[in-house]
mmCIF file of C-alpha atoms in Angstrom:
data_model
loop_
_atom_site.group_PDB
_atom_site.id
_atom_site.type_symbol
_atom_site.label_atom_id
_atom_site.label_comp_id
_atom_site.label_asym_id
_atom_site.label_seq_id
_atom_site.Cartn_x
_atom_site.Cartn_y
_atom_site.Cartn_z
ATOM 1 C CA MET M 13 -18.393 -7.936 16.954
ATOM 2 C CA SER M 14 -15.442 -6.964 19.180
ATOM 3 C CA HIS M 15 -13.733 -3.613 18.776
ATOM 4 C CA GLU M 16 -10.631 -2.626 20.774
ATOM 5 C CA GLY M 17 -11.559 -4.969 23.629
ATOM 6 C CA ARG M 18 -15.225 -3.912 23.689
ATOM 7 C CA TYR M 19 -18.271 -5.657 22.272
ATOM 8 C CA VAL M 20 -20.000 -3.379 19.784
ATOM 9 C CA VAL M 21 -23.612 -4.113 18.797
ATOM 10 C CA GLU M 22 -23.946 -3.267 15.121
ATOM 11 C CA LEU M 23 -26.906 -1.237 13.914
ATOM 12 C CA VAL M 24 -29.291 -2.513 11.251
ATOM 13 C CA ALA M 25 -32.017 -0.181 9.964
ATOM 14 C CA ILE M 26 -35.123 -1.601 8.248
ATOM 15 C CA LEU M 27 -37.600 0.529 6.296
ATOM 16 C CA ASP M 28 -41.018 -0.365 4.915
ATOM 17 C CA ASP M 29 -43.981 1.978 4.538
ATOM 18 C CA ASN M 30 -46.303 -0.963 5.255
ATOM 19 C CA THR M 31 -46.878 -1.275 9.022
ATOM 20 C CA LYS M 32 -47.983 -4.906 8.731
ATOM 21 C CA ASN M 33 -44.742 -5.824 6.955
ATOM 22 C CA VAL M 34 -42.641 -4.115 9.622
ATOM 23 C CA GLU M 35 -44.349 -6.131 12.363
ATOM 24 C CA GLY M 36 -43.580 -9.303 10.416
ATOM 25 C CA TYR M 37 -39.902 -8.312 10.191
ATOM 26 C CA ARG M 38 -39.807 -7.740 13.958
ATOM 27 C CA ARG M 39 -41.005 -11.293 14.583
ATOM 28 C CA MET M 40 -38.543 -12.801 12.085
ATOM 29 C CA LEU M 41 -35.602 -11.007 13.669
ATOM 30 C CA GLU M 42 -36.536 -11.576 17.304
ATOM 31 C CA ALA M 43 -34.094 -14.477 17.721
ATOM 32 C CA SER M 44 -31.083 -12.368 16.609
ATOM 33 C CA ARG M 45 -31.841 -9.222 18.639
ATOM 34 C CA GLU M 46 -29.150 -10.092 21.218
ATOM 35 C CA GLU M 47 -26.454 -9.979 18.523
ATOM 36 C CA LEU M 48 -27.683 -6.969 16.564
ATOM 37 C CA GLU M 49 -29.583 -3.789 17.242
ATOM 38 C CA TYR M 50 -32.502 -3.292 14.865
ATOM 39 C CA ARG M 51 -34.291 -0.039 14.187
ATOM 40 C CA PHE M 52 -37.530 -0.070 12.206
ATOM 41 C CA PHE M 53 -38.883 2.849 10.190
ATOM 42 C CA HIS M 54 -41.977 3.688 8.149
ATOM 43 C CA ARG M 55 -40.758 6.927 6.541
ATOM 44 C CA PRO M 56 -37.615 7.381 4.382
ATOM 45 C CA GLU M 57 -36.825 10.827 5.806
ATOM 46 C CA ASP M 58 -36.578 9.317 9.299
ATOM 47 C CA VAL M 59 -34.090 6.722 8.054
ATOM 48 C CA VAL M 60 -31.962 9.407 6.347
ATOM 49 C CA ARG M 61 -31.847 11.435 9.565
ATOM 50 C CA PHE M 62 -30.925 8.354 11.603
ATOM 51 C CA VAL M 63 -28.152 7.234 9.211
ATOM 52 C CA LYS M 64 -26.595 10.700 9.232
ATOM 53 C CA ASN M 65 -26.288 10.603 13.023
ATOM 54 C CA ASN M 66 -25.558 6.928 13.715
ATOM 55 C CA PRO M 67 -23.070 4.292 12.416
ATOM 56 C CA VAL M 68 -25.584 2.106 10.575
ATOM 57 C CA ALA M 69 -23.940 -1.076 9.298
ATOM 58 C CA VAL M 70 -26.781 -2.355 7.086
ATOM 59 C CA LEU M 71 -29.879 -0.668 5.684
ATOM 60 C CA VAL M 72 -32.710 -2.891 4.394
ATOM 61 C CA SER M 73 -35.398 -0.983 2.528
ATOM 62 C CA GLU M 74 -38.490 -1.543 0.426
ATOM 63 C CA LEU M 75 -37.835 -0.216 -3.091
ATOM 64 C CA GLU M 76 -41.404 0.719 -4.051
ATOM 65 C CA MET M 77 -42.649 3.517 -1.762
ATOM 66 C CA PRO M 78 -45.040 6.401 -2.528
ATOM 67 C CA HIS M 79 -43.007 9.469 -1.494
ATOM 68 C CA MET M 80 -39.389 8.378 -2.077
ATOM 69 C CA SER M 81 -38.247 5.344 -4.050
ATOM 70 C CA GLY M 82 -35.693 2.920 -2.671
ATOM 71 C CA LYS M 83 -33.239 4.053 -5.360
ATOM 72 C CA GLU M 84 -33.545 7.694 -4.284
ATOM 73 C CA LEU M 85 -33.104 6.674 -0.663
ATOM 74 C CA PHE M 86 -29.999 4.586 -1.415
ATOM 75 C CA ASP M 87 -28.475 7.459 -3.409
ATOM 76 C CA ILE M 88 -28.879 9.789 -0.430
ATOM 77 C CA VAL M 89 -27.596 7.230 2.080
ATOM 78 C CA GLY M 90 -24.653 6.404 -0.188
ATOM 79 C CA MET M 91 -23.521 10.026 -0.011
ATOM 80 C CA ALA M 92 -24.244 10.463 3.710
ATOM 81 C CA SER M 93 -22.750 7.134 4.856
ATOM 82 C CA PRO M 94 -20.717 5.340 2.142
ATOM 83 C CA SER M 95 -19.864 2.437 4.474
ATOM 84 C CA THR M 96 -23.503 1.525 5.103
ATOM 85 C CA VAL M 97 -24.371 -1.611 3.114
ATOM 86 C CA ARG M 98 -27.661 -1.202 1.232
ATOM 87 C CA ILE M 99 -30.082 -4.130 0.696
ATOM 88 C CA GLY M 100 -33.320 -3.713 -1.272
ATOM 89 C CA MET M 101 -36.649 -5.522 -0.989
ATOM 90 C CA ALA M 102 -39.061 -5.751 -3.910
ATOM 91 C CA GLN M 103 -42.046 -7.762 -5.105
ATOM 92 C CA ALA M 104 -41.270 -10.523 -7.603
ATOM 93 C CA ASP M 105 -44.147 -9.407 -9.881
ATOM 94 C CA ASP M 106 -42.003 -7.546 -12.449
ATOM 95 C CA ILE M 107 -38.492 -9.071 -12.469
ATOM 96 C CA ALA M 108 -37.263 -6.922 -15.379
ATOM 97 C CA LYS M 109 -38.239 -3.683 -13.651
ATOM 98 C CA THR M 110 -36.802 -4.862 -10.349
ATOM 99 C CA LEU M 111 -33.457 -5.784 -11.910
ATOM 100 C CA GLU M 112 -33.319 -2.401 -13.630
ATOM 101 C CA ILE M 113 -33.685 -0.696 -10.256
ATOM 102 C CA PHE M 114 -31.082 -3.033 -8.759
ATOM 103 C CA ASN M 115 -28.539 -2.167 -11.462
ATOM 104 C CA GLN M 116 -29.134 1.569 -11.120
ATOM 105 C CA ALA M 117 -29.151 1.841 -7.335
ATOM 106 C CA TRP M 118 -26.190 1.674 -4.950
ATOM 107 C CA MET M 119 -27.309 -1.715 -3.677
ATOM 108 C CA TYR M 120 -25.415 -4.741 -2.335
ATOM 109 C CA ARG M 121 -28.221 -7.330 -2.311
ATOM 110 C CA LEU M 122 -31.835 -7.727 -3.416
ATOM 111 C CA ILE M 123 -34.491 -9.682 -1.481
ATOM 112 C CA LEU M 124 -37.534 -10.773 -3.472
ATOM 113 C CA LYS M 125 -40.897 -10.651 -1.725
ATOM 114 C CA PRO M 126 -42.910 -12.300 -0.435
ATOM 115 C CA PHE M 127 -40.721 -14.300 1.944
ATOM 116 C CA PHE M 128 -41.915 -16.141 5.023
ATOM 117 C CA LEU M 129 -38.878 -17.731 6.705
ATOM 118 C CA PRO M 130 -36.643 -15.755 9.106
ATOM 119 C CA GLU M 131 -33.497 -16.929 7.291
ATOM 120 C CA ASP M 132 -34.756 -15.266 4.099
ATOM 121 C CA LEU M 133 -34.192 -11.948 5.881
ATOM 122 C CA VAL M 134 -31.500 -12.841 8.409
ATOM 123 C CA GLY M 135 -29.222 -14.429 5.763
ATOM 124 C CA PRO M 136 -28.887 -11.305 3.556
ATOM 125 C CA ILE M 137 -28.423 -9.125 6.647
ATOM 126 C CA GLN M 138 -25.558 -11.367 7.853
ATOM 127 C CA GLU M 139 -23.958 -11.180 4.387
ATOM 128 C CA GLY M 140 -24.297 -7.401 4.498
ATOM 129 C CA LEU M 141 -22.565 -7.330 7.884
ATOM 130 C CA VAL M 142 -19.641 -9.332 6.504
ATOM 131 C CA ARG M 143 -19.362 -6.783 3.687
ATOM 132 C CA TYR M 144 -19.590 -3.887 6.166
ATOM 133 C CA ARG M 145 -16.826 -5.323 8.366
ATOM 134 C CA ALA M 146 -14.580 -5.794 5.331
ATOM 135 C CA LEU M 147 -15.122 -2.147 4.369
ATOM 136 C CA GLN M 148 -14.342 -1.016 7.904
ATOM 137 C CA GLU M 149 -11.166 -3.120 7.985
ATOM 138 C CA GLY M 150 -10.080 -1.583 4.687
ATOM 139 C CA LYS M 151 -10.638 1.912 6.075
ATOM 140 C CA LYS M 152 -8.606 0.986 9.167
ATOM 141 C CA ARG M 153 -5.691 -0.270 7.045
ATOM 142 C CA LYS M 154 -5.801 2.860 4.921
ATOM 143 C CA LYS M 155 -5.810 5.057 8.025
ATOM 144 C CA GLY M 156 -2.847 3.116 9.416
ATOM 145 C CA MET M 157 -0.863 3.659 6.229
ATOM 146 C CA GLU M 158 -1.748 7.362 6.242
ATOM 147 C CA ASP M 159 -0.587 7.661 9.863
ATOM 148 C CA LYS M 160 2.703 5.963 9.020
ATOM 149 C CA LEU M 161 3.131 8.240 6.027
ATOM 150 C CA GLU M 162 2.541 11.269 8.241
ATOM 151 C CA GLU M 163 5.107 9.999 10.750
ATOM 152 C CA LEU M 164 7.664 9.363 7.993
ATOM 153 C CA SER M 165 7.025 12.831 6.583
ATOM 154 C CA ARG M 166 7.575 14.301 10.041
ATOM 155 C CA ARG M 167 10.840 12.427 10.410
ATOM 156 C CA MET M 168 11.933 13.516 6.956
ATOM 157 C CA ALA M 169 11.159 17.137 7.874
ATOM 158 C CA GLU M 170 13.438 16.802 10.920
ATOM 159 C CA VAL M 171 16.157 15.301 8.740
ATOM 160 C CA SER M 172 15.673 18.155 6.277
ATOM 161 C CA ALA M 173 16.403 20.771 8.914
ATOM 162 C CA GLU M 174 19.593 18.972 9.937
ATOM 163 C CA LEU M 175 20.681 18.416 6.351
ATOM 164 C CA ALA M 176 20.214 22.083 5.528
ATOM 165 C CA ARG M 177 22.828 22.883 8.148
ATOM 166 C CA LYS M 178 25.250 19.985 7.699
ATOM 167 C CA LYS M 179 24.950 18.644 4.169
ATOM 168 C CA ARG M 180 23.668 21.309 1.779
ATOM 169 C CA ARG M 181 25.533 19.749 -1.157
ATOM 170 C CA HIS M 182 23.354 16.613 -0.845
ATOM 171 C CA VAL M 183 19.941 18.328 -0.878
ATOM 172 C CA GLY M 184 19.177 16.926 -4.350
ATOM 173 C CA ILE M 185 19.414 13.338 -3.125
ATOM 174 C CA TYR M 186 17.298 14.121 -0.088
ATOM 175 C CA ASN M 187 14.528 15.632 -2.220
ATOM 176 C CA VAL M 188 14.392 12.471 -4.306
ATOM 177 C CA ALA M 189 14.113 10.333 -1.150
ATOM 178 C CA LEU M 190 11.361 12.568 0.265
ATOM 179 C CA GLY M 191 9.422 12.479 -2.996
ATOM 180 C CA ILE M 192 9.614 8.689 -3.090
ATOM 181 C CA VAL M 193 8.315 8.289 0.461
ATOM 182 C CA LYS M 194 5.434 10.719 -0.126
ATOM 183 C CA GLY M 195 4.566 9.486 -3.598
ATOM 184 C CA ASN M 196 4.883 5.741 -3.188
ATOM 185 C CA LEU M 197 3.593 5.165 0.340
ATOM 186 C CA SER M 198 0.377 7.114 -0.228
ATOM 187 C CA PRO M 199 -2.513 4.619 -0.323
ATOM 188 C CA GLU M 200 -4.386 6.801 -2.838
ATOM 189 C CA THR M 201 -1.567 6.785 -5.405
ATOM 190 C CA SER M 202 0.210 3.492 -4.903
ATOM 191 C CA GLY M 203 -2.733 1.204 -5.676
ATOM 192 C CA LEU M 204 -0.976 -1.603 -3.822
ATOM 193 C CA GLY M 205 -2.567 -4.235 -1.654
ATOM 194 C CA PRO M 206 -1.885 -4.386 2.108
ATOM 195 C CA GLU M 207 1.032 -6.860 1.811
ATOM 196 C CA ALA M 208 2.743 -5.038 -1.063
ATOM 197 C CA GLY M 209 2.093 -1.707 0.642
ATOM 198 C CA SER M 210 3.732 -2.999 3.820
ATOM 199 C CA ASP M 211 6.773 -4.204 1.811
ATOM 200 C CA MET M 212 7.039 -0.777 0.190
ATOM 201 C CA GLU M 213 6.918 0.818 3.626
ATOM 202 C CA GLY M 214 9.875 -1.313 4.712
ATOM 203 C CA LEU M 215 11.844 -0.416 1.607
ATOM 204 C CA CYS M 216 11.292 3.322 2.106
ATOM 205 C CA GLU M 217 12.303 3.073 5.745
ATOM 206 C CA GLY M 218 15.426 1.149 4.710
ATOM 207 C CA LEU M 219 16.296 3.829 2.165
ATOM 208 C CA LEU M 220 15.870 6.518 4.794
ATOM 209 C CA GLU M 221 17.987 4.617 7.321
ATOM 210 C CA ASP M 222 20.812 4.009 4.869
ATOM 211 C CA PHE M 223 20.652 7.567 3.554
ATOM 212 C CA MET M 224 21.084 8.927 7.093
ATOM 213 C CA ARG M 225 23.919 6.471 7.783
ATOM 214 C CA CYS M 226 25.862 7.647 4.729
ATOM 215 C CA TYR M 227 25.145 11.366 4.811
ATOM 216 C CA MET M 228 24.089 12.446 8.284
ATOM 217 C CA TYR M 229 26.935 11.057 10.342
ATOM 218 C CA GLU M 230 30.679 11.536 10.041
ATOM 219 C CA ASN M 231 32.434 9.930 7.097
ATOM 220 C CA TYR M 232 33.923 6.462 7.436
ATOM 221 C CA GLY M 233 36.156 4.388 5.218
ATOM 222 C CA PHE M 234 35.306 1.592 2.798
ATOM 223 C CA GLN M 235 35.722 -1.266 5.297
ATOM 224 C CA TYR M 236 33.203 0.240 7.701
ATOM 225 C CA TYR M 237 30.452 0.399 5.085
ATOM 226 C CA ALA M 238 31.425 -2.948 3.555
ATOM 227 C CA GLN M 239 30.981 -4.665 6.933
ATOM 228 C CA ILE M 240 27.524 -3.129 7.466
ATOM 229 C CA ILE M 241 26.416 -4.094 3.948
ATOM 230 C CA GLN M 242 27.593 -7.675 4.529
ATOM 231 C CA GLU M 243 25.627 -7.850 7.770
ATOM 232 C CA LYS M 244 22.461 -6.539 6.103
ATOM 233 C CA PHE M 245 22.440 -8.431 2.833
ATOM 234 C CA HIS M 246 24.770 -11.461 3.114
ATOM 235 C CA HIS M 247 22.789 -14.446 4.483
ATOM 236 C CA PRO M 248 24.144 -17.671 2.947
ATOM 237 C CA GLU M 249 21.775 -19.832 5.019
ATOM 238 C CA SER M 250 18.879 -18.231 3.098
ATOM 239 C CA GLY M 251 20.567 -18.376 -0.287
ATOM 240 C CA CYS M 252 21.436 -14.669 -0.220
ATOM 241 C CA ILE M 253 25.118 -14.178 -0.979
ATOM 242 C CA LEU M 254 26.814 -10.787 -1.318
ATOM 243 C CA GLN M 255 30.484 -9.863 -1.679
ATOM 244 C CA VAL M 256 32.014 -6.361 -1.585
ATOM 245 C CA LYS M 257 35.561 -5.476 -2.729
ATOM 246 C CA ASN M 258 37.638 -2.342 -3.240
ATOM 247 C CA LYS M 259 39.729 -2.980 -6.356
ATOM 248 C CA THR M 260 40.980 0.586 -6.852
ATOM 249 C CA GLY M 261 44.298 -0.167 -5.139
ATOM 250 C CA HIS M 262 44.033 2.951 -2.976
ATOM 251 C CA THR M 263 41.828 4.653 -0.374
ATOM 252 C CA ILE M 264 38.601 5.946 -1.829
ATOM 253 C CA PRO M 265 38.405 9.786 -1.694
ATOM 254 C CA GLU M 266 36.509 11.038 1.337
ATOM 255 C CA GLU M 267 34.145 13.216 -0.696
ATOM 256 C CA LEU M 268 33.069 10.229 -2.838
ATOM 257 C CA MET M 269 32.793 7.565 -0.125
ATOM 258 C CA PRO M 270 29.262 8.505 1.126
ATOM 259 C CA LYS M 271 27.902 8.396 -2.433
ATOM 260 C CA ILE M 272 29.573 5.081 -3.231
ATOM 261 C CA ALA M 273 28.401 3.609 0.097
ATOM 262 C CA PHE M 274 24.837 4.688 -0.554
ATOM 263 C CA GLY M 275 25.092 3.237 -4.062
ATOM 264 C CA MET M 276 26.054 -0.106 -2.509
ATOM 265 C CA PHE M 277 23.126 0.090 -0.093
ATOM 266 C CA LEU M 278 20.815 0.807 -3.048
ATOM 267 C CA GLY M 279 22.044 -2.289 -4.857
ATOM 268 C CA GLY M 280 21.604 -4.433 -1.758
ATOM 269 C CA LEU M 281 18.095 -3.139 -1.066
ATOM 270 C CA LEU M 282 17.096 -3.704 -4.685
ATOM 271 C CA CYS M 283 18.165 -7.361 -4.623
ATOM 272 C CA GLN M 284 16.766 -7.985 -1.144
ATOM 273 C CA ASN M 285 13.343 -6.565 -2.002
ATOM 274 C CA LEU M 286 13.055 -8.214 -5.417
ATOM 275 C CA PHE M 287 14.414 -11.740 -4.999
ATOM 276 C CA VAL M 288 13.974 -14.609 -2.562
ATOM 277 C CA SER M 289 17.614 -15.573 -3.104
ATOM 278 C CA TYR M 290 20.481 -13.976 -4.989
ATOM 279 C CA ARG M 291 24.230 -13.911 -5.581
ATOM 280 C CA VAL M 292 25.643 -10.378 -5.730
ATOM 281 C CA ALA M 293 29.133 -8.997 -6.319
ATOM 282 C CA MET M 294 29.928 -5.314 -5.697
ATOM 283 C CA LEU M 295 33.273 -4.052 -6.984
ATOM 284 C CA VAL M 296 34.671 -0.540 -6.634
ATOM 285 C CA GLU M 297 37.197 0.208 -9.394
ATOM 286 C CA GLN M 298 39.095 3.166 -10.784
ATOM 287 C CA GLU M 299 38.208 4.209 -14.324
ATOM 288 C CA GLY M 300 40.054 7.336 -15.412
ATOM 289 C CA ARG M 301 39.295 10.107 -12.980
ATOM 290 C CA ASN M 302 36.127 8.401 -11.778
ATOM 291 C CA CYS M 303 35.399 5.747 -9.207
ATOM 292 C CA LEU M 304 33.193 3.024 -10.663
ATOM 293 C CA LEU M 305 30.853 0.811 -8.655
ATOM 294 C CA ARG M 306 29.965 -2.398 -10.487
ATOM 295 C CA ILE M 307 27.025 -4.398 -9.158
ATOM 296 C CA PHE M 308 26.337 -7.855 -10.606
ATOM 297 C CA CYS M 309 23.309 -9.868 -9.478
ATOM 298 C CA GLN M 310 22.344 -13.434 -10.385
ATOM 299 C CA TYR M 311 19.017 -14.923 -9.355
ATOM 300 C CA PRO M 312 17.596 -18.463 -9.691
ATOM 301 C CA GLU M 313 15.815 -19.759 -12.762
ATOM 302 C CA HIS M 314 13.488 -22.150 -10.932
ATOM 303 C CA GLY M 315 11.267 -22.158 -7.868
ATOM 304 C CA LYS M 316 10.020 -18.983 -6.250
ATOM 305 C CA VAL M 317 12.127 -16.179 -7.707
ATOM 306 C CA TYR M 318 10.437 -12.959 -6.594
ATOM 307 C CA ARG M 319 9.481 -11.958 -3.082
ATOM 308 C CA THR M 320 6.165 -10.586 -4.332
ATOM 309 C CA ALA M 321 4.031 -11.631 -7.281
ATOM 310 C CA ASP M 322 2.787 -8.037 -7.618
ATOM 311 C CA VAL M 323 4.406 -6.815 -10.851
ATOM 312 C CA LYS M 324 3.466 -3.217 -10.094
ATOM 313 C CA ALA M 325 5.203 -3.398 -6.723
ATOM 314 C CA ARG M 326 8.366 -4.844 -8.302
ATOM 315 C CA ARG M 327 8.392 -2.155 -10.975
ATOM 316 C CA MET M 328 7.974 0.489 -8.298
ATOM 317 C CA VAL M 329 10.989 -0.874 -6.387
ATOM 318 C CA VAL M 330 13.170 -0.757 -9.527
ATOM 319 C CA ASN M 331 12.037 2.760 -10.424
ATOM 320 C CA MET M 332 12.680 4.015 -6.897
ATOM 321 C CA VAL M 333 16.228 2.671 -6.864
ATOM 322 C CA LYS M 334 16.927 4.001 -10.367
ATOM 323 C CA GLU M 335 15.651 7.452 -9.425
ATOM 324 C CA ILE M 336 17.928 7.738 -6.393
ATOM 325 C CA ALA M 337 20.898 6.128 -8.152
ATOM 326 C CA ARG M 338 20.565 8.706 -10.933
ATOM 327 C CA GLU M 339 20.759 11.482 -8.333
ATOM 328 C CA VAL M 340 23.687 9.943 -6.436
ATOM 329 C CA SER M 341 25.973 9.171 -9.384
ATOM 330 C CA THR M 342 27.383 11.230 -12.239
ATOM 331 C CA HIS M 343 26.600 8.472 -14.748
ATOM 332 C CA MET M 344 24.600 5.236 -14.641
ATOM 333 C CA VAL M 345 24.479 2.195 -16.945
ATOM 334 C CA LEU M 346 22.065 -0.714 -16.558
ATOM 335 C CA GLY M 347 22.131 -4.075 -18.320
ATOM 336 C CA THR M 348 20.243 -7.386 -18.267
ATOM 337 C CA LYS M 349 21.044 -10.864 -19.562
ATOM 338 C CA ASN M 350 19.153 -14.099 -18.855
ATOM 339 C CA ARG M 351 18.958 -14.426 -15.077
ATOM 340 C CA GLU M 352 21.448 -11.632 -14.420
ATOM 341 C CA PHE M 353 21.402 -7.894 -14.236
ATOM 342 C CA ALA M 354 24.183 -5.372 -13.769
ATOM 343 C CA MET M 355 24.400 -1.778 -12.656
ATOM 344 C CA LYS M 356 27.409 0.511 -13.151
ATOM 345 C CA LEU M 357 27.512 3.747 -11.179
ATOM 346 C CA TYR M 358 30.213 6.342 -11.879
ATOM 347 C CA PHE M 359 31.247 8.806 -9.185
ATOM 348 C CA GLY M 360 33.269 11.918 -9.890
ATOM 349 C CA LYS M 361 33.175 15.690 -9.854
ATOM 350 C CA GLU M 362 31.345 16.119 -13.162
ATOM 351 C CA GLU M 363 28.184 18.172 -12.829
ATOM 352 C CA GLU M 364 26.369 16.543 -15.709
ATOM 353 C CA ARG M 365 24.618 13.276 -15.026
ATOM 354 C CA HIS M 366 23.700 10.761 -17.687
ATOM 355 C CA GLU M 367 21.793 7.504 -17.779
ATOM 356 C CA ARG M 368 21.895 4.781 -20.421
ATOM 357 C CA ASN M 369 19.872 1.592 -20.363
ATOM 358 C CA HIS M 370 21.063 -1.509 -22.228
ATOM 359 C CA HIS M 371 18.754 -4.482 -22.727
ATOM 360 C CA GLY M 372 21.126 -7.058 -24.102
ATOM 361 C CA PRO M 373 24.707 -8.158 -23.400
ATOM 362 C CA LEU M 374 26.140 -6.831 -20.160
#
């Protein structure tokens, strides 16, 4: 198989304490020696030593041996080289006993002996190689996600240093964002597949970008943020419609504008990451001493509604947005009705933050 522009010959180790059997395996596998590198062994301890020091893709071993059983060998190899695919060989004399060993051992396939055709051995080895390559690809994807997580963490650490100097009053929001990136992008904790994991990566990067836009740079007025939000989330040609209005009748206070702007970005990201198409209205109103951001979202009843079918991924998106919105606002109210949902975020000087969830009339 190819690997980073090079052709890598994959290693296959074969063990049988019977010398005559090993010679028969050599003849059966002669035709495929150009594609694979075979190593033949008579003693289990030699195989263990070889696997520990070489990237063995597939190990084929006799199960019934005098000094170490195939099960014991596979247990050792499984700990020394988890990626190595184990295939057992056993006589068909006692099927019940053989199946018991198969169920107890860390084994991918079982070959019943005797067999006389090359494909009886080559076929299981090829299947084992397919399994090995899938495991290697999974490890590569996991490593890629871990590298991206490390890079995001590094960037967040740089942002942290700048925020400590410029925006100390917003450290609570930053900590929530950092916790979300670390907690939800980790392959070990997210449990998401590659596609959903990639979508979650994009969402976290979007949150970070919008957070920096609202809090790291100098403050701007409502129209500036409204224009950016329209550019990001308003795409009528794709069925994604978003409107933003300031209905307070006055200029929004400078100290509240970054929070309100980030609240609008949160609403846009939520809709964009959940739905294929949507119709969203964002209204900033005055309610007593508070500024109120109302977000209404309608989504279609028919056709493909959600961007991902992964319910866990969708729930994670909602929880992430709720967690940050709770930190940004002084009070939050959520509501759902048919194919609509609404979010109300209050912004003021109150220190106490509340959250109420309504599942009924908006």
